[in-house]
Amino acid sequence: MALLVQKYGGTSVGTPERIQAVADRVARARRRGDDVVVVVSAMGHTTDELIELAEAVTGGDTCTADHPREMDMLLSAGERISMALLAMAIRERGVEARSLTGSQAAIITDESHTAARIVEVRADRVRETVDGGSVAIVAGFQGVSTAREITTLGRGGSDTTAVALACALQADRCEIYTDVDGVFTCDPRRVPTARIIPQISHAEMVEMAQSGAQVMHARAVDLGARYGMDIRVLSSFVDGPESDDPNRGTLITEHPMAMEDLVLTGIASSRGYAKLILRGLPPGMRTPTDMLVALADAGVSVDMVTEAPDADGRVLLQLTVREDDLDRAKQVAAEVEAALGGGGAMEERGGLSRIALVGSGMSGRPGVYAQAYRTLMDAGVEVEAVSTSSISITLLVHADGEDAALRALHAGFSLDRPAEVPAVAAAG
Ligand code: ADP
Ligand code: ASP
Ligand code: MG
């Protein structure tokens, strides 16, 4: 008898029929003798619709900033609907089930409304429910703060609820059911030749998720890494005997089996970046230090930093930031420039996309940059900025070229090669 934590995303519980399909799967697991904790998202686009309602009554799009507590009260309602409906559907199948809000399940968070972080999971109530012979259905994406207020974990946060519960309960399996077959080499809706990744490390998946692969919430994967919890991502739309294949989907694990000798594991991208070029600054460590400290104090997160010599012994600083932060960044940069005595010539470029090439296979391997640049040059896409970590290369390109860049890089790094063809056979 195993303890399973299964999370079902919005599309997977999007209609009464999908809820019934989930109930069938859960009931099957119970009949096999497994204990099951289910984490649910809100149905379909419920969360987006609730946000639209808030915008309609407040007459603007700043409700998250203006009314964070009430937004959490509102958005947490979405998951309450799906949890109760699923509990009823499971009970209709003769299997005991009980729904619990994040607060009842003792998902304790900090006090940051709309972007709370889990500080503790007191899993006793969930454990009691399961030990009492019921399926525990927990509302994802929500918790209760140390100040006893209802909080939510940020968009896509139900994955994090699931992994946090799996870790707290020391579950045997943590399964994230979604609307695609697993984690792909690139978003399959944007790059049709993307293929499924059978196994991926937590570190690579964190990088993919932070870079825009929304199939997993980055913080969920990070938690899995810290507690050594393997996570399987798989489709809730596969039924019948095939659905019980223990190897389907993608396994996120510490030491994945490398199926092929590929440099990259996957590519992810996200929009909404901008770069700021500051010229004629005084040389020396004080310039970047003062700039970065002031930006940090103003709450601006800086993604990439490049320093280069400029004319007359001065230096040039290029910073990339979220486009939403650009105005604030410009204001802070102008103040720091004035204080440092220099600069004044500021250039900006918005509408950029960030493309991350992710793969532990690239570490120490020569020619990865060369391949990326050659591929993008052939595709007619210009690189605006670049940075690197031990398992990724990040390129900023103009958003108009994002799709072309994704497709070209995906093919250029052989990610669309079918998984079942071993590299040697393909070569011969
Ligand atoms: P859920 O509602 O189940 O949480 P999400 O919409 O949050 O589902 O995530 C699933 C979606 O993530 C897919 O429909 C897919 O379009 C998108 N996606 C982006 N990048 C990837 C990727 N690399 N692999 C799989 N899906 C991806
Ligand atoms: N319902 C929330 C959202 O749409 C949380 C989730 O689905 O994970 O972001
Ligand atoms: Mg999701």
Short mmCIF file of C-alpha atoms and ligand atoms in Angstrom, two decimals:
data_model
loop_
_atom_site.label_atom_id
_atom_site.label_comp_id
_atom_site.label_asym_id
_atom_site.label_seq_id
_atom_site.Cartn_x
_atom_site.Cartn_y
_atom_site.Cartn_z
CA MET A 1 0.00 0.00 0.00
CA ALA A 2 1.45 3.30 -1.12
CA LEU A 3 0.66 6.90 -0.18
CA LEU A 4 0.07 8.93 -3.34
CA VAL A 5 -0.21 12.68 -3.66
CA GLN A 6 -1.91 13.53 -6.96
CA LYS A 7 -2.38 17.09 -8.19
CA TYR A 8 -4.88 17.94 -10.93
CA GLY A 9 -4.55 21.24 -12.78
CA GLY A 10 -7.29 23.57 -14.05
CA THR A 11 -7.97 21.85 -17.38
CA SER A 12 -7.93 18.44 -15.68
CA VAL A 13 -10.90 19.51 -13.49
CA GLY A 14 -12.30 22.00 -16.04
CA THR A 15 -15.71 20.37 -16.62
CA PRO A 16 -18.04 18.00 -14.72
CA GLU A 17 -16.87 15.22 -17.08
CA ARG A 18 -13.19 15.87 -16.33
CA ILE A 19 -13.97 15.90 -12.58
CA GLN A 20 -15.68 12.53 -13.02
CA ALA A 21 -12.64 11.19 -14.88
CA VAL A 22 -10.42 12.31 -11.99
CA ALA A 23 -12.84 10.69 -9.53
CA ASP A 24 -12.60 7.43 -11.51
CA ARG A 25 -8.80 7.51 -11.35
CA VAL A 26 -8.76 8.25 -7.62
CA ALA A 27 -11.36 5.57 -6.90
CA ARG A 28 -9.27 3.04 -8.88
CA ALA A 29 -6.20 3.87 -6.80
CA ARG A 30 -8.20 3.44 -3.57
CA ARG A 31 -9.56 0.09 -4.74
CA ARG A 32 -5.98 -1.02 -5.43
CA GLY A 33 -5.37 -0.27 -1.76
CA ASP A 34 -3.41 2.95 -2.05
CA ASP A 35 -3.95 5.96 0.21
CA VAL A 36 -4.59 9.09 -1.81
CA VAL A 37 -4.23 12.81 -1.12
CA VAL A 38 -5.51 14.92 -4.00
CA VAL A 39 -4.60 18.56 -4.57
CA VAL A 40 -6.84 20.48 -6.97
CA SER A 41 -6.59 23.70 -8.94
CA ALA A 42 -9.59 25.87 -9.70
CA MET A 43 -11.73 24.70 -12.63
CA GLY A 44 -10.57 25.84 -16.08
CA HIS A 45 -10.11 29.60 -16.24
CA THR A 46 -11.86 30.30 -12.90
CA THR A 47 -8.87 32.16 -11.41
CA ASP A 48 -8.63 34.44 -14.49
CA GLU A 49 -12.38 35.06 -14.34
CA LEU A 50 -12.24 35.98 -10.66
CA ILE A 51 -9.43 38.44 -11.42
CA GLU A 52 -11.58 39.95 -14.21
CA LEU A 53 -14.46 40.32 -11.74
CA ALA A 54 -12.18 42.13 -9.30
CA GLU A 55 -11.02 44.42 -12.09
CA ALA A 56 -14.62 45.09 -13.07
CA VAL A 57 -15.71 46.15 -9.59
CA THR A 58 -12.60 48.21 -8.90
CA GLY A 59 -12.51 49.75 -12.37
CA GLY A 60 -8.81 49.07 -12.93
CA ASP A 61 -6.10 46.47 -13.08
CA THR A 62 -4.30 47.30 -9.84
CA CYS A 63 -6.51 45.24 -7.52
CA THR A 64 -3.65 42.91 -6.51
CA ALA A 65 -1.58 45.88 -5.35
CA ASP A 66 -4.55 47.79 -3.87
CA HIS A 67 -6.48 44.97 -2.20
CA PRO A 68 -4.09 42.04 -1.64
CA ARG A 69 -6.00 40.56 1.30
CA GLU A 70 -9.34 40.62 -0.52
CA MET A 71 -7.76 39.20 -3.69
CA ASP A 72 -6.62 36.20 -1.65
CA MET A 73 -10.12 35.77 -0.19
CA LEU A 74 -11.51 35.93 -3.72
CA LEU A 75 -9.03 33.70 -5.55
CA SER A 76 -8.96 31.02 -2.86
CA ALA A 77 -12.68 30.50 -3.61
CA GLY A 78 -11.80 28.94 -7.00
CA GLU A 79 -10.09 25.91 -5.47
CA ARG A 80 -12.89 25.52 -2.88
CA ILE A 81 -15.34 24.89 -5.69
CA SER A 82 -13.30 22.17 -7.37
CA MET A 83 -12.34 20.43 -4.12
CA ALA A 84 -15.98 20.07 -3.00
CA LEU A 85 -17.17 18.92 -6.43
CA LEU A 86 -14.41 16.32 -6.65
CA ALA A 87 -15.16 15.05 -3.14
CA MET A 88 -18.81 14.55 -4.13
CA ALA A 89 -17.89 12.78 -7.37
CA ILE A 90 -15.56 10.41 -5.51
CA ARG A 91 -18.16 9.70 -2.81
CA GLU A 92 -20.67 8.88 -5.58
CA ARG A 93 -18.27 6.07 -6.53
CA GLY A 94 -18.58 4.52 -3.08
CA VAL A 95 -15.20 5.81 -1.89
CA GLU A 96 -14.98 8.06 1.17
CA ALA A 97 -13.57 11.52 0.45
CA ARG A 98 -13.33 14.76 2.37
CA SER A 99 -12.31 18.15 1.10
CA LEU A 100 -10.09 20.54 3.08
CA THR A 101 -9.18 24.17 2.44
CA GLY A 102 -5.51 25.11 2.56
CA SER A 103 -6.16 26.52 6.01
CA GLN A 104 -7.84 23.31 7.25
CA ALA A 105 -4.95 21.31 5.79
CA ALA A 106 -2.61 23.56 7.84
CA ILE A 107 -0.57 24.86 4.93
CA ILE A 108 1.08 27.63 6.94
CA THR A 109 2.53 30.52 4.96
CA ASP A 110 4.22 33.83 5.54
CA GLU A 111 2.14 37.01 5.42
CA SER A 112 2.82 38.05 1.78
CA HIS A 113 -0.66 38.19 0.31
CA THR A 114 -0.94 36.93 -3.32
CA ALA A 115 2.64 35.62 -3.32
CA ALA A 116 2.93 33.80 0.00
CA ARG A 117 5.60 31.21 0.70
CA ILE A 118 4.91 28.05 2.65
CA VAL A 119 6.76 28.08 5.97
CA GLU A 120 5.36 24.86 7.41
CA VAL A 121 2.91 22.08 6.63
CA ARG A 122 1.28 20.57 9.72
CA ALA A 123 0.06 17.50 7.96
CA ASP A 124 -1.77 15.92 10.97
CA ARG A 125 -5.28 16.71 9.72
CA VAL A 126 -4.57 15.35 6.24
CA ARG A 127 -2.88 12.31 7.77
CA GLU A 128 -5.90 11.71 10.08
CA THR A 129 -8.26 11.96 7.11
CA VAL A 130 -6.27 9.40 5.16
CA ASP A 131 -5.75 7.13 8.18
CA GLY A 132 -9.51 7.27 8.72
CA GLY A 133 -9.99 5.67 5.30
CA SER A 134 -10.91 8.79 3.29
CA VAL A 135 -9.33 10.40 0.30
CA ALA A 136 -8.17 13.86 1.41
CA ILE A 137 -8.85 16.52 -1.19
CA VAL A 138 -6.88 19.66 -0.51
CA ALA A 139 -7.46 23.02 -2.18
CA GLY A 140 -4.24 23.96 -3.98
CA PHE A 141 -2.62 27.39 -4.21
CA GLN A 142 -3.72 28.57 -0.76
CA GLY A 143 -2.76 28.55 2.88
CA VAL A 144 -3.18 30.39 6.12
CA SER A 145 -0.62 32.90 7.26
CA THR A 146 1.11 33.09 10.60
CA ALA A 147 -1.27 36.06 11.19
CA ARG A 148 -4.20 33.67 10.52
CA GLU A 149 -5.16 35.32 7.24
CA ILE A 150 -5.99 33.40 4.05
CA THR A 151 -3.13 33.64 1.56
CA THR A 152 -2.39 32.40 -1.96
CA LEU A 153 0.92 31.18 -3.32
CA GLY A 154 1.14 32.97 -6.68
CA ARG A 155 -0.17 31.83 -10.07
CA GLY A 156 0.43 28.16 -10.73
CA GLY A 157 0.94 27.57 -6.99
CA SER A 158 -1.13 24.39 -6.69
CA ASP A 159 1.93 22.41 -7.79
CA THR A 160 3.73 23.79 -4.75
CA THR A 161 0.89 22.75 -2.42
CA ALA A 162 1.14 19.22 -3.82
CA VAL A 163 4.90 18.88 -3.48
CA ALA A 164 4.88 20.47 0.00
CA LEU A 165 2.24 17.97 1.14
CA ALA A 166 4.11 15.06 -0.47
CA CYS A 167 7.27 16.08 1.40
CA ALA A 168 5.47 16.63 4.73
CA LEU A 169 3.65 13.28 4.45
CA GLN A 170 6.74 11.51 3.09
CA ALA A 171 4.54 10.23 0.29
CA ASP A 172 5.67 7.33 -1.86
CA ARG A 173 4.74 9.15 -5.06
CA CYS A 174 4.01 12.74 -6.07
CA GLU A 175 2.14 12.95 -9.37
CA ILE A 176 1.28 16.19 -11.16
CA TYR A 177 -1.54 15.56 -13.65
CA THR A 178 -1.87 18.16 -16.38
CA ASP A 179 -3.13 18.73 -19.94
CA VAL A 180 0.03 17.62 -21.80
CA ASP A 181 1.86 14.28 -21.69
CA GLY A 182 4.70 15.54 -19.50
CA VAL A 183 7.56 18.02 -19.66
CA PHE A 184 8.60 18.62 -23.26
CA THR A 185 11.84 19.90 -24.76
CA CYS A 186 9.93 23.15 -25.43
CA ASP A 187 6.30 24.24 -25.02
CA PRO A 188 4.57 21.75 -27.37
CA ARG A 189 1.92 24.35 -28.18
CA ARG A 190 4.59 26.64 -29.64
CA VAL A 191 7.10 24.20 -31.08
CA PRO A 192 5.20 21.27 -32.62
CA THR A 193 8.34 19.14 -32.94
CA ALA A 194 8.96 19.30 -29.18
CA ARG A 195 9.23 15.88 -27.62
CA ILE A 196 8.73 14.53 -24.15
CA ILE A 197 11.67 14.46 -21.73
CA PRO A 198 11.52 11.07 -19.95
CA GLN A 199 13.68 12.20 -17.00
CA ILE A 200 15.00 15.60 -15.95
CA SER A 201 16.91 16.77 -12.89
CA HIS A 202 15.29 19.06 -10.33
CA ALA A 203 17.92 21.72 -11.11
CA GLU A 204 17.19 21.69 -14.84
CA MET A 205 13.44 21.74 -14.21
CA VAL A 206 13.75 24.72 -11.82
CA GLU A 207 15.64 26.58 -14.54
CA MET A 208 13.04 25.63 -17.19
CA ALA A 209 10.15 26.65 -14.91
CA GLN A 210 11.73 29.95 -13.89
CA SER A 211 12.35 30.66 -17.55
CA GLY A 212 8.72 30.23 -18.58
CA ALA A 213 7.90 26.50 -18.81
CA GLN A 214 4.69 26.90 -16.84
CA VAL A 215 4.02 23.15 -16.80
CA MET A 216 5.59 23.17 -13.29
CA HIS A 217 5.71 25.89 -10.65
CA ALA A 218 9.41 26.56 -10.05
CA ARG A 219 9.02 26.66 -6.26
CA ALA A 220 7.40 23.23 -6.30
CA VAL A 221 10.43 21.74 -8.02
CA ASP A 222 12.77 23.57 -5.70
CA LEU A 223 10.97 22.05 -2.69
CA GLY A 224 11.21 18.63 -4.31
CA ALA A 225 14.95 19.12 -4.71
CA ARG A 226 15.41 20.16 -1.10
CA TYR A 227 13.46 17.22 0.31
CA GLY A 228 14.61 14.63 -2.25
CA MET A 229 11.06 14.15 -3.56
CA ASP A 230 10.75 12.76 -7.09
CA ILE A 231 7.89 14.33 -9.05
CA ARG A 232 6.16 12.71 -12.02
CA VAL A 233 4.41 15.02 -14.50
CA LEU A 234 1.81 13.28 -16.64
CA SER A 235 -1.43 13.72 -18.54
CA SER A 236 -4.81 13.36 -16.86
CA PHE A 237 -6.30 12.78 -20.32
CA VAL A 238 -4.88 9.26 -20.73
CA ASP A 239 -7.36 6.61 -19.61
CA GLY A 240 -7.52 2.83 -19.77
CA PRO A 241 -4.63 0.41 -19.18
CA GLU A 242 -2.11 2.83 -20.72
CA SER A 243 -2.77 5.25 -17.87
CA ASP A 244 -1.30 2.78 -15.35
CA ASP A 245 2.09 2.64 -17.12
CA PRO A 246 4.46 3.59 -14.26
CA ASN A 247 6.93 5.15 -16.71
CA ARG A 248 4.65 7.51 -18.57
CA GLY A 249 5.18 11.24 -18.45
CA THR A 250 8.32 12.89 -17.10
CA LEU A 251 10.16 12.00 -13.91
CA ILE A 252 11.81 14.95 -12.15
CA THR A 253 14.55 13.35 -10.08
CA GLU A 254 17.96 14.12 -8.64
CA HIS A 255 19.96 11.85 -10.95
CA PRO A 256 18.07 11.45 -14.22
CA MET A 257 19.10 8.79 -16.68
CA ALA A 258 20.55 10.55 -19.70
CA MET A 259 18.77 8.90 -22.60
CA GLU A 260 20.93 10.54 -25.24
CA ASP A 261 24.14 12.45 -25.47
CA LEU A 262 22.36 15.76 -25.87
CA VAL A 263 23.89 19.09 -24.95
CA LEU A 264 20.53 20.61 -24.09
CA THR A 265 17.64 19.18 -22.14
CA GLY A 266 15.10 21.83 -23.06
CA ILE A 267 14.35 25.41 -24.04
CA ALA A 268 11.95 27.82 -22.34
CA SER A 269 11.05 31.42 -22.96
CA SER A 270 9.13 34.34 -21.51
CA ARG A 271 8.22 37.83 -22.61
CA GLY A 272 8.27 41.18 -20.90
CA TYR A 273 11.94 42.07 -20.56
CA ALA A 274 13.81 45.29 -21.28
CA LYS A 275 17.42 46.43 -21.34
CA LEU A 276 18.90 49.65 -20.12
CA ILE A 277 22.27 50.92 -21.35
CA LEU A 278 24.04 53.52 -19.20
CA ARG A 279 27.04 55.20 -20.81
CA GLY A 280 29.89 57.39 -19.66
CA LEU A 281 30.00 56.19 -16.06
CA PRO A 282 33.08 56.48 -13.84
CA PRO A 283 35.24 53.31 -13.84
CA GLY A 284 35.70 51.18 -10.73
CA MET A 285 33.63 48.89 -8.52
CA ARG A 286 31.64 51.75 -6.99
CA THR A 287 29.63 52.30 -10.19
CA PRO A 288 28.01 48.86 -10.55
CA THR A 289 27.81 48.44 -6.78
CA ASP A 290 25.92 51.69 -6.14
CA MET A 291 23.67 51.05 -9.12
CA LEU A 292 22.78 47.50 -8.08
CA VAL A 293 22.28 48.43 -4.41
CA ALA A 294 19.97 51.32 -5.33
CA LEU A 295 17.97 49.15 -7.74
CA ALA A 296 17.67 46.42 -5.13
CA ASP A 297 16.53 48.95 -2.51
CA ALA A 298 13.86 50.13 -4.96
CA GLY A 299 12.66 46.53 -5.37
CA VAL A 300 13.88 46.21 -8.97
CA SER A 301 15.19 42.76 -9.77
CA VAL A 302 18.10 42.86 -12.23
CA ASP A 303 18.51 39.82 -14.46
CA MET A 304 21.74 40.34 -16.44
CA VAL A 305 24.58 42.79 -15.80
CA THR A 306 27.33 43.58 -18.32
CA GLU A 307 30.09 46.13 -17.85
CA ALA A 308 32.28 47.27 -20.76
CA PRO A 309 34.80 50.05 -21.45
CA ASP A 310 33.28 53.19 -22.98
CA ALA A 311 34.91 56.25 -24.58
CA ASP A 312 37.34 58.48 -22.59
CA GLY A 313 38.21 55.84 -19.99
CA ARG A 314 34.61 55.68 -18.83
CA VAL A 315 32.47 52.54 -18.53
CA LEU A 316 29.20 51.35 -19.94
CA LEU A 317 26.74 49.35 -17.89
CA GLN A 318 24.01 47.24 -19.49
CA LEU A 319 21.25 45.94 -17.23
CA THR A 320 18.25 43.82 -18.10
CA VAL A 321 15.07 44.07 -16.03
CA ARG A 322 11.41 43.14 -16.27
CA GLU A 323 9.62 45.56 -18.53
CA ASP A 324 7.19 46.39 -15.70
CA ASP A 325 10.16 47.65 -13.68
CA LEU A 326 11.70 49.70 -16.50
CA ASP A 327 10.34 53.12 -15.46
CA ARG A 328 11.40 52.61 -11.86
CA ALA A 329 14.81 51.34 -12.98
CA LYS A 330 15.34 54.41 -15.20
CA GLN A 331 14.46 56.77 -12.39
CA VAL A 332 16.81 55.04 -9.93
CA ALA A 333 19.60 54.83 -12.54
CA ALA A 334 19.31 58.55 -13.27
CA GLU A 335 19.62 59.36 -9.55
CA VAL A 336 22.67 57.10 -9.12
CA GLU A 337 24.28 58.52 -12.27
CA ALA A 338 23.88 62.04 -10.92
CA ALA A 339 25.36 61.03 -7.54
CA LEU A 340 28.33 59.27 -9.19
CA GLY A 341 29.00 62.29 -11.39
CA GLY A 342 28.78 61.02 -14.92
CA GLY A 343 26.58 59.32 -17.41
CA GLY A 344 23.47 61.06 -18.58
CA ALA A 345 23.27 59.09 -21.81
CA MET A 346 20.72 56.40 -21.17
CA GLU A 347 19.34 54.05 -23.82
CA GLU A 348 16.51 51.60 -23.39
CA ARG A 349 15.01 48.79 -25.40
CA GLY A 350 11.74 47.14 -24.36
CA GLY A 351 9.67 44.33 -25.89
CA LEU A 352 12.33 41.70 -25.35
CA SER A 353 11.94 37.97 -24.72
CA ARG A 354 14.21 35.86 -22.63
CA ILE A 355 15.12 32.45 -24.05
CA ALA A 356 16.81 29.95 -21.76
CA LEU A 357 18.75 27.01 -23.17
CA VAL A 358 18.81 24.52 -20.30
CA GLY A 359 20.93 21.42 -19.89
CA SER A 360 23.53 20.07 -17.49
CA GLY A 361 25.12 18.48 -20.59
CA MET A 362 26.47 21.86 -21.69
CA SER A 363 28.72 22.43 -18.70
CA GLY A 364 32.33 22.62 -19.82
CA ARG A 365 31.46 21.71 -23.40
CA PRO A 366 32.95 24.02 -26.01
CA GLY A 367 30.90 25.44 -28.84
CA VAL A 368 27.50 25.89 -27.21
CA TYR A 369 27.55 29.68 -27.57
CA ALA A 370 28.89 29.32 -31.10
CA GLN A 371 26.06 26.97 -32.03
CA ALA A 372 23.42 29.26 -30.47
CA TYR A 373 24.74 32.37 -32.22
CA ARG A 374 25.15 30.63 -35.59
CA THR A 375 21.62 29.23 -35.37
CA LEU A 376 20.12 32.62 -34.50
CA MET A 377 22.11 34.42 -37.18
CA ASP A 378 20.84 31.94 -39.80
CA ALA A 379 17.28 32.49 -38.50
CA GLY A 380 17.74 36.27 -38.76
CA VAL A 381 17.28 36.86 -35.03
CA GLU A 382 19.53 39.35 -33.26
CA VAL A 383 20.82 38.70 -29.72
CA GLU A 384 20.32 41.72 -27.43
CA ALA A 385 22.00 40.32 -24.31
CA VAL A 386 23.35 37.04 -23.04
CA SER A 387 24.25 35.44 -19.72
CA THR A 388 25.18 32.02 -18.50
CA SER A 389 24.95 29.72 -15.49
CA SER A 390 26.41 26.24 -15.01
CA ILE A 391 23.36 24.62 -16.60
CA SER A 392 21.93 27.33 -18.85
CA ILE A 393 22.56 30.02 -21.40
CA THR A 394 20.07 32.87 -21.48
CA LEU A 395 19.58 35.03 -24.55
CA LEU A 396 17.46 38.15 -24.88
CA VAL A 397 15.91 38.65 -28.32
CA HIS A 398 13.22 40.94 -29.63
CA ALA A 399 9.76 39.41 -28.97
CA ASP A 400 8.96 39.46 -32.71
CA GLY A 401 11.73 36.92 -33.26
CA GLU A 402 10.90 34.72 -30.27
CA ASP A 403 8.99 31.96 -32.08
CA ALA A 404 11.51 31.79 -34.92
CA ALA A 405 14.34 31.65 -32.38
CA LEU A 406 12.67 28.87 -30.39
CA ARG A 407 12.08 26.72 -33.47
CA ALA A 408 15.57 27.32 -34.88
CA LEU A 409 17.35 26.61 -31.57
CA HIS A 410 15.19 23.54 -30.95
CA ALA A 411 16.20 22.08 -34.31
CA GLY A 412 19.78 23.44 -34.15
CA PHE A 413 20.45 21.58 -30.90
CA SER A 414 18.79 18.37 -32.23
CA LEU A 415 16.03 18.48 -29.63
CA ASP A 416 13.45 17.33 -32.18
CA ARG A 417 15.30 14.08 -32.79
CA PRO A 418 12.91 11.26 -31.80
CA ALA A 419 13.73 9.97 -28.32
CA GLU A 420 13.57 6.28 -29.26
CA VAL A 421 16.30 6.55 -31.92
CA PRO A 422 19.66 6.11 -30.16
CA ALA A 423 22.29 8.64 -31.20
CA VAL A 424 24.58 5.97 -32.77
CA ALA A 425 21.81 4.40 -34.86
CA ALA A 426 20.74 7.85 -36.02
CA ALA A 427 24.30 8.59 -37.12
CA GLY A 428 24.71 5.26 -38.94
P1 ADP B 1 -2.19 22.96 -15.13
O1 ADP B 1 -3.48 23.69 -15.23
O2 ADP B 1 -2.34 21.48 -15.26
O3 ADP B 1 -1.37 23.36 -13.94
P2 ADP B 1 -0.55 24.63 -16.82
O4 ADP B 1 -1.34 25.38 -17.84
O5 ADP B 1 -0.11 25.36 -15.61
O6 ADP B 1 -1.40 23.34 -16.45
O7 ADP B 1 0.73 23.95 -17.50
C1 ADP B 1 0.57 23.12 -18.62
C2 ADP B 1 0.92 23.90 -19.88
O8 ADP B 1 2.29 24.29 -19.82
C3 ADP B 1 0.81 23.12 -21.16
O9 ADP B 1 -0.49 23.14 -21.66
C4 ADP B 1 1.84 23.75 -22.06
O10 ADP B 1 1.27 24.58 -23.05
C5 ADP B 1 2.68 24.62 -21.13
N1 ADP B 1 4.11 24.38 -21.27
C6 ADP B 1 5.06 25.34 -21.37
N2 ADP B 1 6.27 24.81 -21.50
C7 ADP B 1 6.12 23.47 -21.46
C8 ADP B 1 7.02 22.36 -21.56
N3 ADP B 1 8.34 22.54 -21.70
N4 ADP B 1 6.52 21.12 -21.49
C9 ADP B 1 5.19 20.92 -21.34
N5 ADP B 1 4.29 21.92 -21.26
C10 ADP B 1 4.73 23.18 -21.33
N1 ASP B 2 -5.72 28.37 -9.81
C1 ASP B 2 -4.42 28.98 -9.65
C2 ASP B 2 -3.97 29.62 -10.95
O1 ASP B 2 -4.70 29.58 -11.94
C3 ASP B 2 -3.38 28.03 -9.11
C4 ASP B 2 -3.03 26.86 -10.02
O2 ASP B 2 -3.76 26.53 -10.94
O3 ASP B 2 -1.99 26.23 -9.75
O4 ASP B 2 -2.91 30.20 -10.99
MG MG B 3 -0.02 24.90 -13.56
#
